Amino acid sequence: MSALRASGAAGPALARTARAALTTRHFATALYKPKNQEPAAPVVKTSIPGPKAAKAIKELDRVFETRSINMMIDYPQSAGNYIADPDGNVLLDVYAQIASIPVGYNNLRLRRVARSPEMINALVNRPALGNFPSTTWANLLKTGVLKVAPKGLNNVYTAMAGSDANEIAYKAAFMYKRQQERGGPDVDFTPHEMESAMNNQAPGAAQLSILSFKSSFHGRLFGCLSTTRSKPIHKLDIPAFDWPQATFPQLKYPLDQHAEENAKAEQASLDEVEHLIKTWHLPPAAVVVEPIQSEGGDNHASPAFFQKLRALTLKHNILLIVDEVQTGVGATGKFWAHEHWNLQDPPDMVTFSKKAQAAGYYYRSKDLRPNKPYRQFNTWMGDPSKALLFRAIINEIERLDLVNQTAKVGDYLFGKLEGLAAKYPEHFQNLRGKGQGTFIAFDNPRRDEFLVKAKEFGVNIGGSGASAVRLRPMLTFQEHHADILIGALEEVVKAL
Amino acid sequence: MSALRASGAAGPALARTARAALTTRHFATALYKPKNQEPAAPVVKTSIPGPKAAKAIKELDRVFETRSINMMIDYPQSAGNYIADPDGNVLLDVYAQIASIPVGYNNLRLRRVARSPEMINALVNRPALGNFPSTTWANLLKTGVLKVAPKGLNNVYTAMAGSDANEIAYKAAFMYKRQQERGGPDVDFTPHEMESAMNNQAPGAAQLSILSFKSSFHGRLFGCLSTTRSKPIHKLDIPAFDWPQATFPQLKYPLDQHAEENAKAEQASLDEVEHLIKTWHLPPAAVVVEPIQSEGGDNHASPAFFQKLRALTLKHNILLIVDEVQTGVGATGKFWAHEHWNLQDPPDMVTFSKKAQAAGYYYRSKDLRPNKPYRQFNTWMGDPSKALLFRAIINEIERLDLVNQTAKVGDYLFGKLEGLAAKYPEHFQNLRGKGQGTFIAFDNPRRDEFLVKAKEFGVNIGGSGASAVRLRPMLTFQEHHADILIGALEEVVKAL
């Protein structure tokens, strides 16, 4: 147990300054200042959950699911890269609400936008965007969501979260594919199609599929869950469509020592994709892929793999949907992770959510809009209050040059992790994410213990897949945060 | 063309007072005062869309779907029951963002909450509620969402919108049913279940269904769309599960003249439900039903029908999910429409969204929580900022006694509509919703023209199904609004 944890055991009688004196090098000068100012280092006063958190969890359990709780949080006391709990623990947060906080807790620029007249208007007058958009909606899109549109994708369809963003992208793909099969946008539906659609039968209900990859994660609604192949616990007992899955390349690390076999694994995956496209009994309308499989274990593939995947989809006239829900908005050192691929032909659709706070899909051109109104429609179709937040996030990213900073800090962090991996090879296996900003992961054989232990040393970290420790700092994560993280990680493996 | 429309044609040279003098009885003293104060009556200055709206639509079309636009809106100029457009038109709004605005545009109490410290905190620090809930979340639920929980349903699972609220309720039903089949919550999954689930195959992927009703609407994601049976345009080209649908009773009006045949229609529907439960190749885990089919044509059934439906689900040990996305939060003169049924056994789950601004499902007891964590999970699992809004809405409803007021105003409005129906029987067919607050509809053989024409006479109205004019005023709709509406409706049918 660390000095810090012991300091908690010393109880409330221990004065603040005395407690600070007990801290290790990495946790020095840890007197926490709220009001949007980060502490200089984590503060760990109790085990987590501490007594106040435990009481709060018990209270919440009467009315809400609590078995998946990681920490109970005091948000007003959280600041920047640091997350606070009700027992006075303040951790460096490199999990960031499952990779969804972009520019720090209680970011002052976001707070300013949150209390702006535009936000108040958006909150109390939430529009049905498809029927009654505001005169300001086009401008809000252009100065926000669309200002950062991936190259070649200048249209957007907004949504609520990553899951429904993927589902409506799939719907667009099915409608597009069927329209092609039917002979174009001007060919009307047949009475038989209309009647059978009402009975959930072909030909009105398309006998098509979305092709995804093993160990992928695309959300947990019925359509996107049929493409999610992360873990049984995500899928058990839920009806699913009989859609195809291809093996995702299982790269070996370090990459430079396994170049040949990794290239073979990627080619084998591409061959499987092509075979499935040609033979699956429900032909794919689209392939959906994450730039980095972010829930399924931080699985990477090379730009060449994605370039060839793009070529395959074009060759077989099916769409490519890139799911950037977790990889998007800067964390890989590019605004969109697929920028790393240098594609000649952009993807047909790119889905986003999480750090954007808003959600939806960007798409290539108007020909991907369904041929009639009300085919892609719902009551709210997004949320202007979240679009306002996304604009504020974009402005903050630009003001502080956070994408470039994340690229640089990521390189720094990766270098430090390589040092740890050399020193503790059994604890830092398959270190990956080089050149991918702070989107870094490694495997640890005792991963779950590792994550619990990390809290004792002042860091909140998440896992992915079976054994990966996934780092998902915010874009405001800097070199001095990386130093604190590295120090804590070393303490963790020493204590494991 | 009305005097009002003509006044628009007179152009900007016409002084405000002169323009007002041109108005008819129903639109008198229509000088609009913004800043949250309702005008005394609608103001129609131009055709809709007017020149400014048309320009804004053209601009928006470059980046966003516009073919379904009904009106382009100036929200800061909208107030209470009145919606304003950029050309200075201000309409009495009895469509209310597809039935999703509860207490008026720019409601002052909601505005106060929208700029509160709690709201700012909720917006800039959006939590992953399943992993990192706030210490204030339990209290926010108890003083808000759960304060109005339907009788017997004291748990809640929050979501983003009606569609995903329904889908996660379906997921809960599938997990519950499979758990029963498996022998209880302590029986673990078999390796074969886990492996097959990853391949989207049985037994891991449940071979079960959700039974819904013809002409129902439950949303447009893949799972809920498989239960939606409203219109082909909602379903065409989207893959669907082979789930069963029962005929919803087609009641004849007036009810008191068709009591016997209506009772027969309801019994036939129930017989069909039972037959499908017993025989469908994918056995239903749940029946989902709207208290009033709100998109599919405002189709009603009697409390006796729903009581018997509840009995049937209990008899066959399947769950009853009541979809109150459109009917909930007061519009039927009860907070939840299913309160009209006086059920002995409450439904297992009730889904909500729209007027709540928040979304999710209430459920009966903890045994409906899946047996393990992370089975019902996603990144955000709802949104505290919307829960804050819902609490403000609930407080406003209580402060102004809006549910009871809606019941009374609904009776008043229904009486007036009976008068119109007697005078113009061909234009007000199958008047329905008596005793259901303002949740009133009638059929018109030229419905689409009717709705367009209504704007010329100062009222924004929506349709449902093939021929229904659906009234969905806010809860702040009062008798004097009803008078304006009735006056406008009479003008519409005279002009048709």
XYZ file of C-alpha atoms in Angstrom, chain B residues 233-486:
254
model
C -41.889 4.744 -45.990
C -40.713 4.145 -42.402
C -39.681 0.560 -43.084
C -38.745 0.087 -46.739
C -35.264 -1.339 -47.433
C -34.379 -1.783 -43.753
C -33.708 -5.368 -42.620
C -36.233 -6.477 -40.024
C -36.744 -9.261 -37.533
C -39.522 -11.711 -38.298
C -41.643 -10.642 -35.363
C -45.424 -10.981 -35.061
C -48.076 -8.267 -35.327
C -51.670 -8.405 -34.138
C -54.517 -6.322 -35.510
C -55.266 -3.302 -33.352
C -59.015 -2.813 -32.790
C -60.487 -0.441 -35.371
C -63.102 1.305 -33.270
C -66.093 2.979 -34.876
C -67.314 6.404 -33.811
C -69.231 7.713 -32.021
C -68.421 4.990 -29.530
C -71.851 4.873 -27.898
C -73.476 3.985 -31.207
C -71.080 1.127 -31.922
C -70.570 -0.441 -28.520
C -71.277 -4.011 -29.561
C -69.199 -4.189 -32.726
C -66.337 -2.318 -31.023
C -66.314 -4.855 -28.207
C -66.190 -7.611 -30.826
C -63.284 -5.917 -32.610
C -61.395 -5.695 -29.342
C -62.042 -9.335 -28.523
C -60.928 -10.383 -31.995
C -57.707 -8.460 -31.484
C -57.110 -10.116 -28.128
C -57.807 -13.538 -29.632
C -55.254 -12.810 -32.320
C -52.716 -11.745 -29.690
C -53.228 -14.988 -27.813
C -52.992 -17.028 -30.977
C -49.711 -15.354 -31.922
C -48.294 -15.822 -28.440
C -49.090 -19.535 -28.640
C -48.000 -20.193 -32.189
C -45.422 -17.700 -33.516
C -42.208 -19.452 -34.485
C -40.182 -16.920 -32.490
C -42.092 -16.815 -29.189
C -42.772 -13.288 -27.869
C -40.851 -12.219 -24.789
C -43.114 -9.175 -24.501
C -46.040 -7.319 -25.989
C -45.450 -3.629 -26.674
C -48.430 -1.325 -27.003
C -49.192 2.389 -27.127
C -52.145 3.578 -25.023
C -53.208 5.510 -28.123
C -51.553 4.711 -31.451
C -50.188 8.180 -31.854
C -48.397 8.121 -35.202
C -50.500 5.411 -36.776
C -53.706 7.448 -36.852
C -54.737 8.152 -33.263
C -56.262 4.741 -32.753
C -57.851 4.139 -29.365
C -59.032 1.097 -27.477
C -61.052 0.788 -24.292
C -59.661 0.307 -20.783
C -61.274 -3.141 -20.872
C -59.147 -4.039 -23.886
C -55.950 -3.100 -22.109
C -57.028 -4.848 -18.896
C -57.579 -8.030 -20.855
C -54.302 -7.562 -22.692
C -52.561 -7.319 -19.335
C -54.306 -10.474 -18.185
C -53.230 -12.279 -21.350
C -49.585 -11.376 -20.872
C -49.708 -12.563 -17.272
C -51.461 -15.781 -18.285
C -48.753 -16.573 -20.815
C -45.894 -15.304 -18.681
C -44.680 -12.649 -21.058
C -43.995 -9.010 -20.294
C -46.139 -5.990 -21.080
C -44.282 -2.899 -22.235
C -46.380 0.250 -22.507
C -44.897 2.786 -24.904
C -45.830 6.184 -23.477
C -43.315 8.131 -25.543
C -46.052 10.264 -27.080
C -48.945 9.734 -24.672
C -47.037 10.333 -21.440
C -46.515 13.483 -19.380
C -50.001 14.812 -19.057
C -51.548 15.313 -22.470
C -54.326 12.755 -21.957
C -55.449 14.387 -18.725
C -53.526 11.854 -16.626
C -49.780 12.012 -16.145
C -49.512 8.603 -17.843
C -52.176 7.584 -20.319
C -52.289 4.020 -18.991
C -53.654 5.389 -15.701
C -56.970 5.541 -17.569
C -57.004 1.734 -17.579
C -57.041 1.197 -13.802
C -54.901 -1.904 -14.081
C -54.735 -4.218 -11.094
C -51.256 -5.329 -12.107
C -49.111 -2.524 -13.454
C -47.258 -2.999 -16.740
C -43.780 -4.492 -16.442
C -42.176 -1.545 -18.178
C -43.275 1.906 -19.339
C -41.128 3.825 -21.822
C -41.043 7.618 -21.999
C -39.458 10.500 -23.881
C -40.713 13.528 -25.895
C -42.418 15.901 -23.382
C -40.156 14.516 -20.672
C -37.154 15.727 -22.727
C -35.381 12.923 -20.871
C -36.025 9.308 -21.933
C -35.913 5.781 -20.631
C -38.055 3.068 -19.179
C -39.606 2.610 -15.780
C -39.684 -0.974 -14.582
C -41.449 -2.979 -11.978
C -38.706 -4.367 -9.786
C -35.089 -5.341 -9.582
C -35.803 -8.793 -10.992
C -36.055 -7.073 -14.376
C -32.456 -5.922 -14.092
C -30.231 -8.346 -15.996
C -28.493 -10.867 -13.764
C -25.024 -9.441 -14.440
C -23.564 -5.972 -14.816
C -22.687 -4.647 -18.284
C -25.548 -6.514 -19.930
C -27.619 -3.324 -20.126
C -25.006 -0.684 -20.621
C -23.689 2.023 -22.909
C -21.377 5.008 -22.578
C -23.790 7.684 -21.444
C -26.887 5.734 -20.366
C -28.981 8.881 -20.380
C -28.150 12.509 -19.762
C -28.342 14.385 -16.453
C -28.945 17.664 -18.298
C -32.200 16.212 -19.639
C -33.090 14.803 -16.225
C -32.724 18.342 -14.843
C -35.059 19.622 -17.537
C -37.593 16.878 -16.803
C -37.554 17.837 -13.131
C -38.201 21.461 -14.051
C -41.055 20.340 -16.304
C -42.554 18.252 -13.503
C -42.301 21.201 -11.113
C -44.001 23.480 -13.624
C -46.755 20.927 -14.205
C -47.351 20.704 -10.468
C -47.153 24.446 -9.872
C -49.803 25.159 -12.501
C -51.781 21.931 -12.013
C -51.374 21.336 -15.729
C -52.521 17.731 -15.890
C -55.891 18.579 -14.397
C -56.089 21.711 -16.486
C -55.406 19.669 -19.610
C -58.198 17.285 -18.660
C -60.614 20.196 -18.297
C -59.476 22.102 -21.370
C -59.619 18.850 -23.317
C -63.261 18.376 -22.350
C -64.000 21.939 -23.380
C -62.199 21.500 -26.704
C -63.867 18.175 -27.388
C -67.287 19.732 -26.834
C -66.525 22.502 -29.304
C -65.252 19.969 -31.830
C -68.465 17.984 -31.463
C -70.230 21.180 -32.453
C -68.046 21.535 -35.544
C -68.511 17.843 -36.380
C -72.292 18.293 -36.242
C -72.027 21.294 -38.562
C -69.406 19.886 -40.961
C -69.663 16.112 -40.607
C -67.617 15.408 -43.743
C -64.684 17.417 -42.371
C -64.604 16.114 -38.802
C -65.020 12.362 -39.098
C -64.452 9.875 -36.307
C -63.834 12.536 -33.693
C -61.940 10.737 -30.932
C -60.152 11.324 -27.664
C -63.141 12.137 -25.448
C -62.044 12.220 -21.837
C -58.395 11.947 -22.984
C -57.388 15.528 -22.300
C -56.296 17.367 -25.418
C -55.103 14.165 -27.100
C -57.810 14.518 -29.730
C -58.004 13.656 -33.421
C -60.455 13.460 -36.281
C -60.263 12.304 -39.880
C -60.487 14.566 -42.864
C -60.605 13.193 -46.403
C -58.324 16.001 -47.597
C -56.092 15.942 -44.562
C -52.851 17.124 -46.158
C -54.526 20.174 -47.696
C -56.233 20.750 -44.351
C -52.905 20.984 -42.552
C -51.409 23.358 -45.123
C -54.501 25.533 -45.054
C -54.467 25.657 -41.236
C -51.236 27.655 -41.347
C -52.949 30.337 -43.405
C -55.411 30.702 -40.563
C -52.719 30.878 -37.928
C -52.487 27.349 -36.565
C -49.688 24.775 -36.789
C -51.213 21.279 -36.740
C -49.840 17.820 -37.468
C -51.319 14.686 -38.966
C -51.124 11.014 -38.054
C -51.844 7.880 -40.055
C -53.461 8.228 -43.466
C -56.163 10.785 -42.774
C -56.102 11.952 -39.149
C -55.649 15.526 -38.005
C -53.953 15.074 -34.652
C -54.125 17.732 -31.980
C -51.106 17.785 -29.694
C -51.214 21.076 -27.840
C -48.861 21.724 -24.967
C -50.051 21.313 -21.385
C -50.269 25.100 -21.161
C -53.073 25.129 -23.729
C -56.118 26.890 -22.254
C -59.749 27.499 -23.146
C -58.983 30.743 -24.941
C -56.470 28.871 -27.082
C -59.163 26.296 -27.780
C -61.445 29.097 -28.965
C -58.808 30.371 -31.365
C -58.181 26.844 -32.625
C -61.878 26.149 -33.160
